[in-house]
PDB file of C-alpha atoms in Angstrom:
ATOM      1  CA  MET E 665     -11.714 -19.748 -22.020  1.00  0.00           C
ATOM      2  CA  SER E 666      -7.880 -20.795 -21.584  1.00  0.00           C
ATOM      3  CA  LEU E 667      -7.055 -19.043 -18.511  1.00  0.00           C
ATOM      4  CA  GLU E 668      -8.556 -19.697 -15.195  1.00  0.00           C
ATOM      5  CA  LYS E 669     -10.330 -16.434 -13.947  1.00  0.00           C
ATOM      6  CA  PRO E 670     -11.336 -16.505 -10.236  1.00  0.00           C
ATOM      7  CA  TYR E 671     -12.737 -13.071 -10.339  1.00  0.00           C
ATOM      8  CA  LEU E 672     -15.689 -14.427 -12.101  1.00  0.00           C
ATOM      9  CA  ASN E 673     -16.976 -15.155  -8.860  1.00  0.00           C
ATOM     10  CA  VAL E 674     -17.001 -11.654  -7.366  1.00  0.00           C
ATOM     11  CA  PRO E 675     -21.045 -10.507  -7.727  1.00  0.00           C
ATOM     12  CA  GLY E 676     -21.822  -7.749  -9.797  1.00  0.00           C
ATOM     13  CA  THR E 677     -18.397  -7.591 -11.486  1.00  0.00           C
ATOM     14  CA  THR E 678     -17.229  -8.038 -15.096  1.00  0.00           C
ATOM     15  CA  ILE E 679     -13.975  -7.751 -15.445  1.00  0.00           C
ATOM     16  CA  PHE E 680     -13.032  -6.319 -18.875  1.00  0.00           C
ATOM     17  CA  ASP E 681     -10.317  -8.929 -20.112  1.00  0.00           C
ATOM     18  CA  ALA E 682      -8.976  -9.951 -23.503  1.00  0.00           C
ATOM     19  CA  GLU E 683     -11.691 -12.234 -23.917  1.00  0.00           C
ATOM     20  CA  GLN E 684     -14.362  -9.231 -23.118  1.00  0.00           C
ATOM     21  CA  SER E 685     -12.452  -7.079 -25.530  1.00  0.00           C
ATOM     22  CA  ARG E 686     -12.869  -9.732 -28.453  1.00  0.00           C
ATOM     23  CA  LEU E 687     -16.620 -10.135 -27.908  1.00  0.00           C
ATOM     24  CA  GLY E 688     -17.183  -6.253 -27.570  1.00  0.00           C
ATOM     25  CA  TYR E 689     -15.085  -4.994 -30.331  1.00  0.00           C
ATOM     26  CA  HIS E 690     -17.875  -3.832 -32.717  1.00  0.00           C
ATOM     27  CA  LEU E 691     -20.032  -2.527 -29.778  1.00  0.00           C
ATOM     28  CA  ASN E 692     -17.117  -0.564 -28.361  1.00  0.00           C
ATOM     29  CA  GLN E 693     -15.999   0.935 -31.924  1.00  0.00           C
ATOM     30  CA  PHE E 694     -19.984   1.933 -32.442  1.00  0.00           C
ATOM     31  CA  CYS E 695     -19.610   3.817 -29.120  1.00  0.00           C
ATOM     32  CA  MET E 696     -16.325   5.262 -29.975  1.00  0.00           C
ATOM     33  CA  SER E 697     -18.105   6.370 -33.223  1.00  0.00           C
ATOM     34  CA  LEU E 698     -20.389   8.671 -31.137  1.00  0.00           C
ATOM     35  CA  MET E 699     -17.403  11.046 -30.304  1.00  0.00           C
ATOM     36  CA  LYS E 700     -17.995  12.619 -33.672  1.00  0.00           C
ATOM     37  CA  ALA E 701     -21.188  14.980 -33.672  1.00  0.00           C
ATOM     38  CA  GLU E 702     -22.286  13.909 -37.162  1.00  0.00           C
ATOM     39  CA  ASN E 703     -22.602  10.466 -35.996  1.00  0.00           C
ATOM     40  CA  ARG E 704     -24.260  11.330 -32.813  1.00  0.00           C
ATOM     41  CA  VAL E 705     -26.937  13.216 -35.034  1.00  0.00           C
ATOM     42  CA  ARG E 706     -27.164   9.927 -37.261  1.00  0.00           C
ATOM     43  CA  PHE E 707     -27.714   7.619 -34.442  1.00  0.00           C
ATOM     44  CA  LYS E 708     -30.384   9.811 -32.911  1.00  0.00           C
ATOM     45  CA  ALA E 709     -32.240  10.418 -35.775  1.00  0.00           C
ATOM     46  CA  ASN E 710     -32.397   6.502 -36.457  1.00  0.00           C
ATOM     47  CA  GLU E 711     -30.874   4.345 -33.853  1.00  0.00           C
ATOM     48  CA  ARG E 712     -31.753   1.147 -35.280  1.00  0.00           C
ATOM     49  CA  ALA E 713     -30.671   2.077 -39.006  1.00  0.00           C
ATOM     50  CA  TYR E 714     -26.950   3.200 -37.509  1.00  0.00           C
ATOM     51  CA  LEU E 715     -26.494   0.339 -35.390  1.00  0.00           C
ATOM     52  CA  ASP E 716     -27.189  -2.088 -38.254  1.00  0.00           C
ATOM     53  CA  GLU E 717     -24.077  -0.180 -40.215  1.00  0.00           C
ATOM     54  CA  TRP E 718     -22.180  -2.250 -37.086  1.00  0.00           C
ATOM     55  CA  ALA E 719     -20.889  -5.614 -37.166  1.00  0.00           C
ATOM     56  CA  MET E 720     -22.758  -6.161 -33.637  1.00  0.00           C
ATOM     57  CA  THR E 721     -24.606  -9.193 -32.501  1.00  0.00           C
ATOM     58  CA  GLU E 722     -28.389  -8.570 -32.518  1.00  0.00           C
ATOM     59  CA  GLU E 723     -28.513  -9.230 -28.661  1.00  0.00           C
ATOM     60  CA  GLN E 724     -25.820  -6.128 -28.251  1.00  0.00           C
ATOM     61  CA  LYS E 725     -27.906  -4.014 -30.611  1.00  0.00           C
ATOM     62  CA  GLN E 726     -31.026  -4.742 -28.565  1.00  0.00           C
ATOM     63  CA  ALA E 727     -28.997  -3.932 -25.395  1.00  0.00           C
ATOM     64  CA  VAL E 728     -27.911  -0.706 -26.742  1.00  0.00           C
ATOM     65  CA  LEU E 729     -31.605   0.156 -27.937  1.00  0.00           C
ATOM     66  CA  ALA E 730     -32.919  -0.463 -24.514  1.00  0.00           C
ATOM     67  CA  ARG E 731     -29.744   1.417 -22.795  1.00  0.00           C
ATOM     68  CA  ASP E 732     -29.500  -1.779 -20.737  1.00  0.00           C
ATOM     69  CA  LEU E 733     -25.831  -0.996 -19.867  1.00  0.00           C
ATOM     70  CA  ASN E 734     -25.326  -4.131 -17.418  1.00  0.00           C
ATOM     71  CA  ARG E 735     -26.255  -6.067 -20.528  1.00  0.00           C
ATOM     72  CA  CYS E 736     -24.106  -4.269 -22.746  1.00  0.00           C
ATOM     73  CA  ILE E 737     -21.298  -5.013 -20.303  1.00  0.00           C
ATOM     74  CA  ALA E 738     -21.873  -8.574 -20.170  1.00  0.00           C
ATOM     75  CA  LEU E 739     -21.774  -8.485 -23.907  1.00  0.00           C
ATOM     76  CA  GLY E 740     -18.261  -7.213 -23.750  1.00  0.00           C
ATOM     77  CA  GLY E 741     -18.942  -3.333 -23.580  1.00  0.00           C
ATOM     78  CA  ASN E 742     -16.502  -1.348 -21.770  1.00  0.00           C
ATOM     79  CA  ILE E 743     -17.872   1.250 -19.251  1.00  0.00           C
ATOM     80  CA  TYR E 744     -15.640   4.028 -20.809  1.00  0.00           C
ATOM     81  CA  PHE E 745     -17.022   3.639 -24.142  1.00  0.00           C
ATOM     82  CA  LEU E 746     -20.624   2.763 -23.327  1.00  0.00           C
ATOM     83  CA  ALA E 747     -20.203   6.257 -21.406  1.00  0.00           C
ATOM     84  CA  LYS E 748     -20.497   7.713 -25.161  1.00  0.00           C
ATOM     85  CA  ILE E 749     -24.031   6.540 -25.644  1.00  0.00           C
ATOM     86  CA  GLY E 750     -24.796   8.454 -22.135  1.00  0.00           C
ATOM     87  CA  ALA E 751     -23.431  11.570 -23.290  1.00  0.00           C
ATOM     88  CA  THR E 752     -25.546  11.137 -26.440  1.00  0.00           C
ATOM     89  CA  ASP E 753     -28.317  11.017 -24.281  1.00  0.00           C
ATOM     90  CA  GLY E 754     -27.282  13.886 -22.175  1.00  0.00           C
ATOM     91  CA  LYS E 755     -26.844  11.841 -19.154  1.00  0.00           C
ATOM     92  CA  SER E 756     -24.180  12.237 -16.613  1.00  0.00           C
ATOM     93  CA  PHE E 757     -21.882   9.501 -15.632  1.00  0.00           C
ATOM     94  CA  GLN E 758     -23.274   9.275 -12.235  1.00  0.00           C
ATOM     95  CA  GLN E 759     -26.730   9.100 -13.708  1.00  0.00           C
ATOM     96  CA  MET E 760     -25.584   6.170 -15.905  1.00  0.00           C
ATOM     97  CA  ALA E 761     -24.071   4.741 -12.817  1.00  0.00           C
ATOM     98  CA  GLY E 762     -27.123   5.025 -10.905  1.00  0.00           C
ATOM     99  CA  SER E 763     -29.362   3.203 -13.820  1.00  0.00           C
ATOM    100  CA  MET E 764     -26.651   0.411 -13.564  1.00  0.00           C
ATOM    101  CA  THR E 765     -27.731  -0.320  -9.796  1.00  0.00           C
ATOM    102  CA  GLY E 766     -31.414   0.535 -10.158  1.00  0.00           C
ATOM    103  CA  MET E 767     -31.234   3.215  -7.777  1.00  0.00           C
ATOM    104  CA  THR E 768     -32.024   7.017  -8.692  1.00  0.00           C
ATOM    105  CA  GLU E 769     -29.003   9.325  -9.291  1.00  0.00           C
ATOM    106  CA  GLU E 770     -29.540  10.947  -5.708  1.00  0.00           C
ATOM    107  CA  GLU E 771     -29.703   7.312  -4.130  1.00  0.00           C
ATOM    108  CA  TYR E 772     -26.399   6.478  -6.133  1.00  0.00           C
ATOM    109  CA  ARG E 773     -24.723   9.877  -5.201  1.00  0.00           C
ATOM    110  CA  ASN E 774     -25.531   9.239  -1.460  1.00  0.00           C
ATOM    111  CA  MET E 775     -24.568   5.663  -1.393  1.00  0.00           C
ATOM    112  CA  MET E 776     -21.076   6.601  -2.810  1.00  0.00           C
ATOM    113  CA  VAL E 777     -20.580   9.762  -0.631  1.00  0.00           C
ATOM    114  CA  ALA E 778     -21.388   7.223   2.118  1.00  0.00           C
ATOM    115  CA  GLY E 779     -18.216   5.041   1.196  1.00  0.00           C
ATOM    116  CA  GLY E 780     -20.145   2.641  -1.591  1.00  0.00           C
ATOM    117  CA  ARG E 781     -21.595  -0.723  -1.054  1.00  0.00           C
ATOM    118  CA  SER E 782     -20.380  -2.850   2.018  1.00  0.00           C
ATOM    119  CA  VAL E 783     -18.077  -5.660   1.102  1.00  0.00           C
ATOM    120  CA  GLN E 784     -20.085  -7.957   3.809  1.00  0.00           C
ATOM    121  CA  GLY E 785     -22.087 -10.156   1.887  1.00  0.00           C
ATOM    122  CA  ASN E 786     -20.403  -9.152  -1.534  1.00  0.00           C
ATOM    123  CA  ARG E 787     -17.226 -11.143  -1.577  1.00  0.00           C
ATOM    124  CA  VAL E 788     -18.186 -13.971  -3.805  1.00  0.00           C
ATOM    125  CA  VAL E 789     -21.370 -15.028  -5.808  1.00  0.00           C
ATOM    126  CA  GLY E 790     -24.124 -16.475  -3.352  1.00  0.00           C
ATOM    127  CA  GLU E 791     -23.465 -14.401  -0.045  1.00  0.00           C
ATOM    128  CA  ASP E 792     -26.415 -12.150   1.001  1.00  0.00           C
ATOM    129  CA  GLY E 793     -25.307  -8.829   0.231  1.00  0.00           C
ATOM    130  CA  ASP E 794     -26.695  -5.764  -1.903  1.00  0.00           C
ATOM    131  CA  ALA E 795     -24.384  -6.550  -4.959  1.00  0.00           C
ATOM    132  CA  GLN E 796     -25.708  -9.838  -5.299  1.00  0.00           C
ATOM    133  CA  ALA E 797     -27.703 -10.666  -8.483  1.00  0.00           C
ATOM    134  CA  ASN E 798     -30.743 -11.616  -6.411  1.00  0.00           C
ATOM    135  CA  ARG E 799     -30.703  -8.158  -4.658  1.00  0.00           C
ATOM    136  CA  GLN E 800     -30.694  -6.229  -7.987  1.00  0.00           C
ATOM    137  CA  PRO E 801     -31.794  -4.034  -9.280  1.00  0.00           C
ATOM    138  CA  GLN E 802     -32.345  -2.099  -6.183  1.00  0.00           C
ATOM    139  CA  GLY E 803     -33.066   1.310  -4.981  1.00  0.00           C
ATOM    140  CA  SER E 804     -36.610   3.334  -6.097  1.00  0.00           C
ATOM    141  CA  ALA E 805     -35.417   3.806  -9.668  1.00  0.00           C
ATOM    142  CA  GLY E 806     -35.256  -0.043  -9.891  1.00  0.00           C
ATOM    143  CA  GLN E 807     -38.714  -0.412  -8.060  1.00  0.00           C
ATOM    144  CA  SER E 808     -40.466   1.825 -10.953  1.00  0.00           C
ATOM    145  CA  GLY E 809     -38.981  -0.439 -13.564  1.00  0.00           C
ATOM    146  CA  GLN E 810     -36.682   2.398 -14.800  1.00  0.00           C
ATOM    147  CA  ALA E 811     -33.293   0.287 -14.771  1.00  0.00           C
ATOM    148  CA  GLY E 812     -31.973  -2.361 -16.712  1.00  0.00           C
ATOM    149  CA  GLN E 813     -31.706  -5.930 -15.298  1.00  0.00           C
ATOM    150  CA  LYS E 814     -28.536  -6.931 -13.427  1.00  0.00           C
ATOM    151  CA  VAL E 815     -26.376  -9.309 -15.501  1.00  0.00           C
ATOM    152  CA  ASN E 816     -24.071 -11.794 -13.786  1.00  0.00           C
ATOM    153  CA  LYS E 817     -21.760 -14.268 -15.470  1.00  0.00           C
TER     154      LYS E 817
END
C-alpha cells in the first residue's frame, strides 16, 4: 500500500479504491456475469462449479457461497456488483443491506427512515458506537445467526 489511507480508521467502512478494485477484479467480474439470465441459471444449478470457472481466490468463493457480503467487500467486492448475487437470490438491496448489519429488513428500514446510525461513537475505530466491530452483527437477525460476521480491516 503506497498511499496513506486515513479512511481505514472509519469503523464498518471499506472504501472501494484502486487496491480493492485489483483485489476483487475476478469476484466483481463473476458478479457482473449474473446480469445474463443463462448465467444465473447455471450459477443456481451448481454454484460451486460456476464459481470454479472464475479466477477468484478460494476465500472469495467461500464468501459468495456463504452469502457473506461483508466478507466479499473485505475481499474486494464492490457492493453494486455484489447486488447481482442478491438479485439472483431474489433479495432486494434493502434485504441485503439489512443482512450486512445483522438486522432484519424491517429493523434496517426503520433505522434508515430514522436517519441512519448516529455518528456518536462511530467516527474512528475503537470508540463505542453501534458500527464498531465489537458491536456487530446487531439486531434480531444477528441474534438468530442469519447474518454474516462483520469484517473490518
